[in-house]
Amino acid sequence: MTQRIPLHDLAPEAGVGRHDPAGTPPRGRPATRTHLYVREIRGVFQRLRRRANWGLMALYLVLPWIRWGERPLVWFDLPSREFHLFSATFYPQDFILLAWLLIVCAFGLFLITVLAGRVWCGYACPQSVWTFLFIWFEHRLEGPRHRRMRRDRAPRRFDTLWRKAVKHGAWLTIAFITGLTFVGYFTPIRDLVSDLATLEMGPWALFWIGFFTLFTYLNAGWLREQVCLHMCPYARFQSVMFDPNTLIVSYDAARGEPRRDRRHKAGGQSVPTGDCIDCEQCVQVCPTGIDIRDGLQYECIGCAACIDACDDVMERIGKPRGLVRYTTERALAGKASHILRPQLVGYAIGLAVMIALIVAFMVERTPLQFEIERDRQRLFTQVAEGRVVNHYTLTLRNQDDRAHRFHLAATGLPALSLIGPEVMAVEANSTQRWRVALEAAPEALSRPSHPVTLRVVAAGDGALAIERETRFLGPSDPH
């Protein structure tokens, strides 16, 4: 017999406002954005999040001001194509290190995601950090959630206007400090602030400070959760890395359902319900406006605001905490969770391998760059007694933070003579060029081309050395 196929409404509005996990969960979000009035909540996880946010923000703001010798501790010197980090200086030829660092960050993020879900988004992502800071100022200047909603619905009054003006002024101030600090990673911030105070700042510096000021103001003040929901690619693909053992923020439906009031009257008899009293505190504190009771959703950033809100309500009504909690799908199903699993081990191995490669690169890396360029105008010249001379231009880059005197030596042919300065002083983080010539007897040349090696060694530091191979050319018939 033909069976009826059930139909499901997949329109964006289907399920909006419906919070009954016994039925079909919401399948979409409204096409138009609804302004979120986020309720402030206090609790264990929010204290942890705020401390992490303040620490990360302090690190971001302070780093450009710290100096290492005569330069900033962290400095992207784009005109000189140099990146300074502590005592190390990196150049374009060290680009492979940047690629490895990006891979390490990616594997680290994957590892954290598999293990603990989107804790990066909730506790350390710059978008979340600045958004929560803007919300904090909004709450202090415009009042709690219900007052903000009441003021926005009412006709504009002076009390509302001055509060909003001060709020946006605070947002712009924070955004300006953020933009100034960001540019301070590329231009020494002390010079930047001095130029700003004396109105001598260049147009490009002003442009980028203004750009990042506007960028921060719009992202953290206006777009907020829209960045997480629609602009951030991580929100879209992170669920692919989840498994039943991933730690997520979840609602215990078995304990909380059926919800409504604390007790429901039916036929004159008391019908017990679950622990959830449908107060919607978990929805009101969510920075992305979702209902965690609808199950795992890509919009959840794992900030645990709903956990703190629900725990507070449970304590007030005399119920155990943990109706909404960090848990795993297996734990909710009454099964044991497993920490070690193939996906997690794979990411851990990949992360360890990349870190080992970076460490090996840094250990083997010599803070010297040495280049040899042959004279293009003449392959070789012959002088008295038929001796053959080759001319070269040497370029030595001292990437160390100290000046050195370097000794030059040539090997590869019998009785090979070096004509030119054998000792060269090179200042810290600078380049020196000089011309030399190599001279060999004709009887030492058995063929037109011979490999020779030029070696540069720092005086008093034999470990600081570098060598390069080049060719010594002679006549096709040296004899």
Tab-separated table of C-alpha atoms in Angstrom:
chain	number	residue	atom	x	y	z
A	1	MET	CA	0.000	0.000	0.000
A	2	THR	CA	1.233	3.468	-0.822
A	3	GLN	CA	2.476	5.310	2.253
A	4	ARG	CA	2.288	9.037	2.770
A	5	ILE	CA	5.592	10.853	2.784
A	6	PRO	CA	5.777	13.430	5.598
A	7	LEU	CA	6.469	17.000	4.531
A	8	HIS	CA	8.580	19.502	6.465
A	9	ASP	CA	8.424	23.264	6.066
A	10	LEU	CA	11.972	24.423	5.251
A	11	ALA	CA	11.143	28.137	4.957
A	12	PRO	CA	13.480	30.402	6.961
A	13	GLU	CA	10.629	31.358	9.260
A	14	ALA	CA	9.777	27.743	10.053
A	15	GLY	CA	10.424	27.025	13.678
A	16	VAL	CA	11.420	30.557	14.647
A	17	GLY	CA	10.356	31.022	18.219
A	18	ARG	CA	9.634	27.316	18.630
A	19	HIS	CA	11.652	25.790	21.473
A	20	ASP	CA	10.129	22.349	21.904
A	21	PRO	CA	12.829	19.687	21.409
A	22	ALA	CA	10.086	17.070	21.255
A	23	GLY	CA	9.074	18.532	17.899
A	24	THR	CA	11.081	19.536	14.869
A	25	PRO	CA	13.895	21.963	15.774
A	26	PRO	CA	14.165	25.285	13.960
A	27	ARG	CA	15.542	24.841	10.463
A	28	GLY	CA	16.430	28.400	9.678
A	29	ARG	CA	16.762	31.965	10.857
A	30	PRO	CA	14.715	34.978	9.826
A	31	ALA	CA	15.920	36.664	6.663
A	32	THR	CA	15.891	40.054	8.398
A	33	ARG	CA	18.125	40.702	11.364
A	34	THR	CA	16.562	41.225	14.775
A	35	HIS	CA	18.524	43.456	17.124
A	36	LEU	CA	19.750	41.479	20.119
A	37	TYR	CA	19.476	42.922	23.599
A	38	VAL	CA	21.998	40.776	25.429
A	39	ARG	CA	21.431	40.377	29.151
A	40	GLU	CA	24.505	40.610	31.353
A	41	ILE	CA	25.141	37.544	33.473
A	42	ARG	CA	27.703	36.672	36.109
A	43	GLY	CA	29.043	33.255	36.896
A	44	VAL	CA	32.050	30.974	36.929
A	45	PHE	CA	32.536	30.801	33.180
A	46	GLN	CA	31.881	34.491	32.621
A	47	ARG	CA	34.540	35.383	35.187
A	48	LEU	CA	36.933	33.073	33.371
A	49	ARG	CA	35.999	34.572	30.015
A	50	ARG	CA	36.386	38.163	31.238
A	51	ARG	CA	39.808	37.438	32.704
A	52	ALA	CA	40.898	35.824	29.451
A	53	ASN	CA	39.505	38.776	27.471
A	54	TRP	CA	41.180	41.417	29.621
A	55	GLY	CA	44.469	39.507	29.527
A	56	LEU	CA	44.457	39.166	25.747
A	57	MET	CA	43.468	42.785	25.275
A	58	ALA	CA	46.191	43.977	27.647
A	59	LEU	CA	48.745	41.887	25.745
A	60	TYR	CA	47.605	43.384	22.448
A	61	LEU	CA	47.787	46.960	23.745
A	62	VAL	CA	51.079	46.664	25.641
A	63	LEU	CA	53.266	44.686	23.210
A	64	PRO	CA	53.985	47.572	20.775
A	65	TRP	CA	55.239	49.737	23.664
A	66	ILE	CA	57.828	47.243	24.893
A	67	ARG	CA	61.286	47.799	23.440
A	68	TRP	CA	64.102	45.352	22.815
A	69	GLY	CA	67.254	47.393	22.678
A	70	GLU	CA	66.701	50.247	20.259
A	71	ARG	CA	63.624	48.838	18.509
A	72	PRO	CA	60.163	47.530	19.423
A	73	LEU	CA	59.856	44.012	20.776
A	74	VAL	CA	57.442	43.094	17.954
A	75	TRP	CA	57.779	45.094	14.751
A	76	PHE	CA	56.695	44.413	11.171
A	77	ASP	CA	59.075	46.757	9.339
A	78	LEU	CA	57.499	46.627	5.884
A	79	PRO	CA	59.694	49.269	4.158
A	80	SER	CA	62.806	47.295	5.137
A	81	ARG	CA	61.030	43.962	4.611
A	82	GLU	CA	61.956	42.819	8.112
A	83	PHE	CA	60.054	41.276	10.999
A	84	HIS	CA	61.572	41.768	14.445
A	85	LEU	CA	60.572	39.454	17.274
A	86	PHE	CA	62.593	39.735	20.486
A	87	SER	CA	66.248	39.453	19.388
A	88	ALA	CA	65.462	37.649	16.120
A	89	THR	CA	65.015	39.357	12.775
A	90	PHE	CA	63.275	37.596	9.903
A	91	TYR	CA	63.470	38.420	6.208
A	92	PRO	CA	61.496	37.498	3.074
A	93	GLN	CA	63.668	34.410	2.588
A	94	ASP	CA	62.349	33.177	5.951
A	95	PHE	CA	58.818	33.105	4.533
A	96	ILE	CA	58.696	29.333	4.929
A	97	LEU	CA	58.735	29.889	8.689
A	98	LEU	CA	55.563	31.981	8.413
A	99	ALA	CA	53.903	29.197	6.427
A	100	TRP	CA	54.830	26.688	9.124
A	101	LEU	CA	53.528	28.988	11.851
A	102	LEU	CA	50.192	29.299	10.058
A	103	ILE	CA	49.986	25.516	9.744
A	104	VAL	CA	50.791	25.159	13.456
A	105	CYS	CA	48.016	27.624	14.315
A	106	ALA	CA	45.594	25.721	12.076
A	107	PHE	CA	46.436	22.353	13.604
A	108	GLY	CA	46.252	23.869	17.088
A	109	LEU	CA	42.789	25.235	16.330
A	110	PHE	CA	41.675	21.885	14.909
A	111	LEU	CA	42.987	20.077	17.979
A	112	ILE	CA	41.185	22.433	20.363
A	113	THR	CA	37.988	22.153	18.311
A	114	VAL	CA	37.963	18.355	18.377
A	115	LEU	CA	38.699	18.356	22.095
A	116	ALA	CA	36.607	21.249	23.420
A	117	GLY	CA	34.439	22.602	20.624
A	118	ARG	CA	34.393	26.339	19.975
A	119	VAL	CA	36.161	27.541	23.107
A	120	TRP	CA	38.412	29.644	20.853
A	121	CYS	CA	35.357	31.569	19.646
A	122	GLY	CA	33.934	32.123	23.105
A	123	TYR	CA	37.103	32.985	25.000
A	124	ALA	CA	39.857	34.204	22.674
A	125	CYS	CA	38.564	35.260	19.239
A	126	PRO	CA	39.190	39.015	18.703
A	127	GLN	CA	35.640	39.435	17.389
A	128	SER	CA	34.213	38.014	20.625
A	129	VAL	CA	36.683	39.862	22.851
A	130	TRP	CA	35.862	43.284	21.385
A	131	THR	CA	32.131	42.546	21.084
A	132	PHE	CA	31.889	41.605	24.757
A	133	LEU	CA	33.831	44.774	25.640
A	134	PHE	CA	31.390	46.910	23.644
A	135	ILE	CA	28.435	45.136	25.283
A	136	TRP	CA	30.008	45.801	28.689
A	137	PHE	CA	30.082	49.553	27.977
A	138	GLU	CA	26.561	49.385	26.568
A	139	HIS	CA	25.279	47.819	29.774
A	140	ARG	CA	27.085	50.381	31.951
A	141	LEU	CA	25.876	53.402	29.986
A	142	GLU	CA	22.366	52.392	28.866
A	143	GLY	CA	21.413	50.076	31.679
A	144	PRO	CA	20.246	46.449	31.844
A	145	ARG	CA	18.484	44.668	29.007
A	146	HIS	CA	14.914	45.600	29.958
A	147	ARG	CA	15.804	49.304	30.250
A	148	ARG	CA	17.516	49.341	26.865
A	149	MET	CA	14.485	47.711	25.278
A	150	ARG	CA	12.101	50.148	26.954
A	151	ARG	CA	14.154	53.185	25.895
A	152	ASP	CA	14.385	52.018	22.283
A	153	ARG	CA	10.620	51.472	22.069
A	154	ALA	CA	9.785	54.832	23.643
A	155	PRO	CA	10.008	58.191	21.835
A	156	ARG	CA	13.505	59.650	21.831
A	157	ARG	CA	14.180	61.708	24.942
A	158	PHE	CA	17.214	63.562	26.170
A	159	ASP	CA	18.026	60.824	28.680
A	160	THR	CA	18.145	58.252	25.886
A	161	LEU	CA	20.038	60.465	23.448
A	162	TRP	CA	22.846	61.461	25.789
A	163	ARG	CA	23.350	57.864	26.895
A	164	LYS	CA	23.594	56.665	23.317
A	165	ALA	CA	25.916	59.529	22.410
A	166	VAL	CA	28.265	58.701	25.278
A	167	LYS	CA	28.088	54.991	24.400
A	168	HIS	CA	29.043	55.557	20.782
A	169	GLY	CA	31.751	57.960	21.903
A	170	ALA	CA	33.180	55.232	24.135
A	171	TRP	CA	32.951	52.724	21.286
A	172	LEU	CA	34.768	55.067	18.914
A	173	THR	CA	37.449	55.742	21.521
A	174	ILE	CA	38.055	52.025	21.994
A	175	ALA	CA	38.044	51.520	18.231
A	176	PHE	CA	40.551	54.365	17.759
A	177	ILE	CA	42.903	52.937	20.395
A	178	THR	CA	42.564	49.554	18.694
A	179	GLY	CA	43.378	50.999	15.273
A	180	LEU	CA	46.289	53.065	16.590
A	181	THR	CA	47.739	50.030	18.354
A	182	PHE	CA	47.374	47.842	15.266
A	183	VAL	CA	49.266	50.344	13.116
A	184	GLY	CA	51.801	50.510	15.975
A	185	TYR	CA	52.877	46.978	15.090
A	186	PHE	CA	54.033	48.280	11.679
A	187	THR	CA	55.290	51.733	12.680
A	188	PRO	CA	56.990	52.283	16.073
A	189	ILE	CA	54.076	53.361	18.229
A	190	ARG	CA	56.087	55.930	20.181
A	191	ASP	CA	56.836	57.761	16.932
A	192	LEU	CA	53.227	57.290	15.868
A	193	VAL	CA	51.817	58.880	19.016
A	194	SER	CA	54.373	61.689	18.840
A	195	ASP	CA	53.427	62.441	15.224
A	196	LEU	CA	49.755	62.349	16.165
A	197	ALA	CA	50.271	64.788	19.039
A	198	THR	CA	52.201	67.221	16.841
A	199	LEU	CA	49.848	66.768	13.855
A	200	GLU	CA	52.751	65.563	11.700
A	201	MET	CA	51.384	62.112	10.914
A	202	GLY	CA	51.644	60.976	7.313
A	203	PRO	CA	48.557	60.351	5.148
A	204	TRP	CA	49.025	56.581	4.964
A	205	ALA	CA	49.291	56.212	8.739
A	206	LEU	CA	46.150	58.331	9.147
A	207	PHE	CA	44.331	56.261	6.540
A	208	TRP	CA	45.107	52.913	8.174
A	209	ILE	CA	44.336	54.149	11.675
A	210	GLY	CA	41.004	55.459	10.401
A	211	PHE	CA	40.329	52.247	8.486
A	212	PHE	CA	40.896	49.965	11.482
A	213	THR	CA	39.010	52.356	13.755
A	214	LEU	CA	35.964	52.123	11.496
A	215	PHE	CA	36.474	48.372	11.047
A	216	THR	CA	36.493	47.772	14.819
A	217	TYR	CA	33.561	50.110	15.450
A	218	LEU	CA	31.358	48.432	12.844
A	219	ASN	CA	32.334	44.852	13.664
A	220	ALA	CA	32.091	45.018	17.453
A	221	GLY	CA	29.404	47.682	17.747
A	222	TRP	CA	26.997	46.998	14.905
A	223	LEU	CA	27.629	43.697	13.136
A	224	ARG	CA	28.499	41.711	16.254
A	225	GLU	CA	26.968	38.234	15.945
A	226	GLN	CA	26.518	38.663	12.177
A	227	VAL	CA	30.275	38.257	11.771
A	228	CYS	CA	30.114	34.920	13.589
A	229	LEU	CA	27.003	33.731	11.767
A	230	HIS	CA	27.661	34.805	8.186
A	231	MET	CA	31.195	36.148	7.685
A	232	CYS	CA	33.446	33.801	9.649
A	233	PRO	CA	34.254	30.609	7.686
A	234	TYR	CA	35.227	28.777	10.874
A	235	ALA	CA	31.600	28.824	12.032
A	236	ARG	CA	30.633	26.908	8.908
A	237	PHE	CA	33.223	24.146	8.858
A	238	GLN	CA	33.964	23.662	12.563
A	239	SER	CA	31.078	21.216	13.011
A	240	VAL	CA	32.790	18.860	10.547
A	241	MET	CA	35.523	18.364	13.158
A	242	PHE	CA	33.058	17.566	15.948
A	243	ASP	CA	32.472	13.993	17.049
A	244	PRO	CA	30.296	12.468	19.818
A	245	ASN	CA	33.203	12.931	22.266
A	246	THR	CA	33.700	16.660	21.614
A	247	LEU	CA	32.999	18.898	24.592
A	248	ILE	CA	30.080	21.182	23.720
A	249	VAL	CA	27.554	23.402	25.474
A	250	SER	CA	24.406	21.311	25.625
A	251	TYR	CA	20.967	21.197	27.214
A	252	ASP	CA	19.975	18.029	29.084
A	253	ALA	CA	16.566	17.441	27.496
A	254	ALA	CA	15.984	14.228	29.458
A	255	ARG	CA	16.162	16.202	32.679
A	256	GLY	CA	14.576	19.454	31.515
A	257	GLU	CA	11.547	18.196	29.581
A	258	PRO	CA	8.635	18.615	29.535
A	259	ARG	CA	8.964	22.299	30.291
A	260	ARG	CA	6.399	25.145	30.657
A	261	ASP	CA	5.671	26.023	34.312
A	262	ARG	CA	7.076	24.280	37.343
A	263	ARG	CA	3.854	22.228	37.601
A	264	HIS	CA	1.085	21.892	35.066
A	265	LYS	CA	-2.536	21.263	36.068
A	266	ALA	CA	-4.351	18.709	33.927
A	267	GLY	CA	-7.750	17.323	34.825
A	268	GLY	CA	-7.443	18.660	38.360
A	269	GLN	CA	-4.303	16.605	38.966
A	270	SER	CA	-0.741	17.773	39.276
A	271	VAL	CA	1.427	16.641	36.367
A	272	PRO	CA	5.169	16.865	37.151
A	273	THR	CA	7.370	18.513	34.574
A	274	GLY	CA	11.113	18.724	33.971
A	275	ASP	CA	13.529	21.107	35.647
A	276	CYS	CA	13.338	23.703	32.846
A	277	ILE	CA	10.837	26.425	33.754
A	278	ASP	CA	11.064	28.079	30.314
A	279	CYS	CA	12.360	31.362	31.750
A	280	GLU	CA	14.411	31.960	28.560
A	281	GLN	CA	17.343	33.346	30.524
A	282	CYS	CA	19.604	31.151	28.394
A	283	VAL	CA	18.288	32.879	25.262
A	284	GLN	CA	18.536	36.403	26.649
A	285	VAL	CA	22.209	36.094	27.640
A	286	CYS	CA	23.313	34.456	24.370
A	287	PRO	CA	25.444	36.852	22.264
A	288	THR	CA	24.239	35.167	19.054
A	289	GLY	CA	20.577	34.954	20.103
A	290	ILE	CA	20.084	31.192	19.851
A	291	ASP	CA	18.168	28.855	22.140
A	292	ILE	CA	20.553	26.166	23.350
A	293	ARG	CA	17.543	23.960	24.063
A	294	ASP	CA	17.105	23.460	20.322
A	295	GLY	CA	20.244	21.326	20.292
A	296	LEU	CA	23.708	21.767	18.820
A	297	GLN	CA	23.814	24.718	16.408
A	298	TYR	CA	26.635	26.220	14.398
A	299	GLU	CA	25.730	29.654	15.824
A	300	CYS	CA	26.833	28.610	19.329
A	301	ILE	CA	30.266	30.095	20.115
A	302	GLY	CA	30.728	28.123	23.333
A	303	CYS	CA	30.983	31.163	25.628
A	304	ALA	CA	28.940	29.370	28.355
A	305	ALA	CA	26.803	32.433	29.152
A	306	CYS	CA	23.740	30.175	29.016
A	307	ILE	CA	25.389	27.789	31.491
A	308	ASP	CA	25.917	30.531	34.066
A	309	ALA	CA	22.387	31.871	33.528
A	310	CYS	CA	20.769	28.444	33.896
A	311	ASP	CA	22.863	27.535	36.943
A	312	ASP	CA	21.734	30.760	38.608
A	313	VAL	CA	18.067	29.918	37.930
A	314	MET	CA	18.482	26.329	39.130
A	315	GLU	CA	19.949	27.531	42.418
A	316	ARG	CA	17.048	29.930	42.916
A	317	ILE	CA	14.404	27.212	42.442
A	318	GLY	CA	16.305	24.630	44.456
A	319	LYS	CA	17.331	22.374	41.583
A	320	PRO	CA	20.779	20.903	40.849
A	321	ARG	CA	23.087	22.894	38.606
A	322	GLY	CA	24.041	21.557	35.194
A	323	LEU	CA	20.795	21.518	33.241
A	324	VAL	CA	22.837	23.349	30.606
A	325	ARG	CA	26.495	22.383	30.843
A	326	TYR	CA	29.695	21.522	29.041
A	327	THR	CA	29.309	17.873	28.104
A	328	THR	CA	29.524	15.455	25.184
A	329	GLU	CA	26.868	13.748	23.110
A	330	ARG	CA	27.964	10.385	24.501
A	331	ALA	CA	27.666	11.648	28.077
A	332	LEU	CA	24.143	12.928	27.394
A	333	ALA	CA	23.264	9.480	26.077
A	334	GLY	CA	24.559	7.892	29.276
A	335	LYS	CA	27.728	6.525	27.681
A	336	ALA	CA	31.369	7.027	28.596
A	337	SER	CA	33.285	9.747	26.753
A	338	HIS	CA	36.698	9.018	25.247
A	339	ILE	CA	39.468	11.600	25.207
A	340	LEU	CA	41.944	9.694	23.033
A	341	ARG	CA	40.525	8.994	19.588
A	342	PRO	CA	42.000	8.764	16.079
A	343	GLN	CA	41.030	12.253	14.925
A	344	LEU	CA	42.465	13.906	18.036
A	345	VAL	CA	45.658	11.830	17.904
A	346	GLY	CA	46.087	12.695	14.223
A	347	TYR	CA	45.862	16.430	14.862
A	348	ALA	CA	48.222	16.102	17.846
A	349	ILE	CA	50.809	14.262	15.746
A	350	GLY	CA	50.538	16.828	12.954
A	351	LEU	CA	50.934	19.660	15.450
A	352	ALA	CA	53.961	18.010	17.081
A	353	VAL	CA	55.641	17.424	13.711
A	354	MET	CA	55.188	21.048	12.623
A	355	ILE	CA	56.466	22.387	15.950
A	356	ALA	CA	59.500	20.100	15.646
A	357	LEU	CA	60.183	21.435	12.144
A	358	ILE	CA	60.003	25.028	13.365
A	359	VAL	CA	62.341	24.285	16.279
A	360	ALA	CA	64.795	22.552	13.935
A	361	PHE	CA	64.639	25.494	11.539
A	362	MET	CA	65.333	27.983	14.329
A	363	VAL	CA	68.212	25.894	15.712
A	364	GLU	CA	69.851	25.496	12.303
A	365	ARG	CA	69.132	29.046	11.209
A	366	THR	CA	72.252	31.184	10.952
A	367	PRO	CA	71.709	34.931	11.328
A	368	LEU	CA	73.728	35.521	8.170
A	369	GLN	CA	72.836	35.896	4.513
A	370	PHE	CA	75.677	35.552	2.030
A	371	GLU	CA	75.397	36.020	-1.734
A	372	ILE	CA	78.045	35.822	-4.457
A	373	GLU	CA	77.611	37.533	-7.806
A	374	ARG	CA	80.094	37.009	-10.621
A	375	ASP	CA	81.295	39.882	-12.760
A	376	ARG	CA	79.003	39.795	-15.783
A	377	GLN	CA	81.283	41.952	-17.955
A	378	ARG	CA	84.162	39.473	-18.090
A	379	LEU	CA	84.316	35.773	-17.405
A	380	PHE	CA	87.992	35.883	-16.434
A	381	THR	CA	91.204	37.780	-17.090
A	382	GLN	CA	94.775	36.588	-17.471
A	383	VAL	CA	97.654	38.460	-15.892
A	384	ALA	CA	101.395	37.929	-15.632
A	385	GLU	CA	102.665	34.367	-16.078
A	386	GLY	CA	99.257	33.365	-17.426
A	387	ARG	CA	97.584	33.407	-14.029
A	388	VAL	CA	93.767	33.462	-14.235
A	389	VAL	CA	91.673	35.975	-12.268
A	390	ASN	CA	87.897	35.897	-11.591
A	391	HIS	CA	86.033	38.881	-10.125
A	392	TYR	CA	83.088	38.691	-7.697
A	393	THR	CA	80.785	40.997	-5.760
A	394	LEU	CA	79.979	39.723	-2.264
A	395	THR	CA	76.899	40.702	-0.250
A	396	LEU	CA	76.835	39.851	3.446
A	397	ARG	CA	73.770	40.478	5.599
A	398	ASN	CA	74.386	40.414	9.365
A	399	GLN	CA	71.019	39.522	10.937
A	400	ASP	CA	72.444	39.340	14.442
A	401	ASP	CA	71.699	42.059	16.994
A	402	ARG	CA	75.459	42.638	17.435
A	403	ALA	CA	78.123	44.005	15.118
A	404	HIS	CA	80.789	41.535	13.937
A	405	ARG	CA	84.087	41.434	12.077
A	406	PHE	CA	84.047	38.691	9.467
A	407	HIS	CA	87.020	36.829	7.940
A	408	LEU	CA	86.791	35.642	4.340
A	409	ALA	CA	88.553	32.526	3.030
A	410	ALA	CA	88.501	30.739	-0.346
A	411	THR	CA	89.073	27.032	-1.020
A	412	GLY	CA	88.652	24.628	-3.911
A	413	LEU	CA	91.819	25.020	-6.012
A	414	PRO	CA	95.520	24.566	-5.236
A	415	ALA	CA	97.309	27.810	-4.347
A	416	LEU	CA	94.089	29.823	-4.739
A	417	SER	CA	94.763	33.471	-3.853
A	418	LEU	CA	92.231	35.999	-2.545
A	419	ILE	CA	92.660	39.553	-3.789
A	420	GLY	CA	90.764	42.143	-1.772
A	421	PRO	CA	89.765	42.742	1.849
A	422	GLU	CA	89.849	39.545	3.890
A	423	VAL	CA	88.242	41.163	6.957
A	424	MET	CA	85.002	43.116	6.825
A	425	ALA	CA	83.127	44.832	9.692
A	426	VAL	CA	79.339	44.642	9.450
A	427	GLU	CA	77.022	46.407	11.880
A	428	ALA	CA	74.048	44.701	13.532
A	429	ASN	CA	71.101	44.120	11.191
A	430	SER	CA	72.848	45.691	8.236
A	431	THR	CA	74.277	44.737	4.854
A	432	GLN	CA	77.790	45.166	3.479
A	433	ARG	CA	78.919	44.735	-0.124
A	434	TRP	CA	82.467	44.470	-1.376
A	435	ARG	CA	84.405	43.318	-4.416
A	436	VAL	CA	87.063	40.612	-4.377
A	437	ALA	CA	88.987	38.583	-6.926
A	438	LEU	CA	90.311	35.024	-6.929
A	439	GLU	CA	93.580	34.175	-8.673
A	440	ALA	CA	94.849	30.721	-9.648
A	441	ALA	CA	97.857	29.379	-11.550
A	442	PRO	CA	97.074	27.976	-15.019
A	443	GLU	CA	98.507	24.568	-14.129
A	444	ALA	CA	95.852	24.238	-11.375
A	445	LEU	CA	93.073	24.421	-13.979
A	446	SER	CA	92.403	21.072	-15.601
A	447	ARG	CA	89.134	22.162	-17.206
A	448	PRO	CA	87.313	25.443	-18.033
A	449	SER	CA	85.164	25.494	-14.869
A	450	HIS	CA	85.957	24.547	-11.280
A	451	PRO	CA	83.842	24.781	-8.111
A	452	VAL	CA	85.275	26.996	-5.380
A	453	THR	CA	83.915	27.823	-1.932
A	454	LEU	CA	83.921	31.174	-0.156
A	455	ARG	CA	83.500	30.956	3.618
A	456	VAL	CA	82.726	33.816	6.010
A	457	VAL	CA	83.435	33.377	9.735
A	458	ALA	CA	82.787	35.878	12.542
A	459	ALA	CA	85.883	36.794	14.532
A	460	GLY	CA	85.708	35.246	17.992
A	461	ASP	CA	82.614	33.183	17.161
A	462	GLY	CA	83.361	30.200	14.964
A	463	ALA	CA	79.749	29.038	15.128
A	464	LEU	CA	78.628	32.174	13.296
A	465	ALA	CA	79.718	31.164	9.829
A	466	ILE	CA	78.301	30.671	6.368
A	467	GLU	CA	79.696	29.468	3.064
A	468	ARG	CA	78.595	29.524	-0.546
A	469	GLU	CA	79.836	27.742	-3.647
A	470	THR	CA	80.539	29.487	-6.932
A	471	ARG	CA	82.415	28.739	-10.159
A	472	PHE	CA	85.956	29.679	-11.120
A	473	LEU	CA	86.243	29.986	-14.899
A	474	GLY	CA	89.344	29.744	-17.044
A	475	PRO	CA	90.415	29.269	-20.656
A	476	SER	CA	89.182	26.194	-22.494
A	477	ASP	CA	92.798	25.092	-22.957
A	478	PRO	CA	94.654	26.309	-19.848
A	479	HIS	CA	97.894	24.668	-20.984
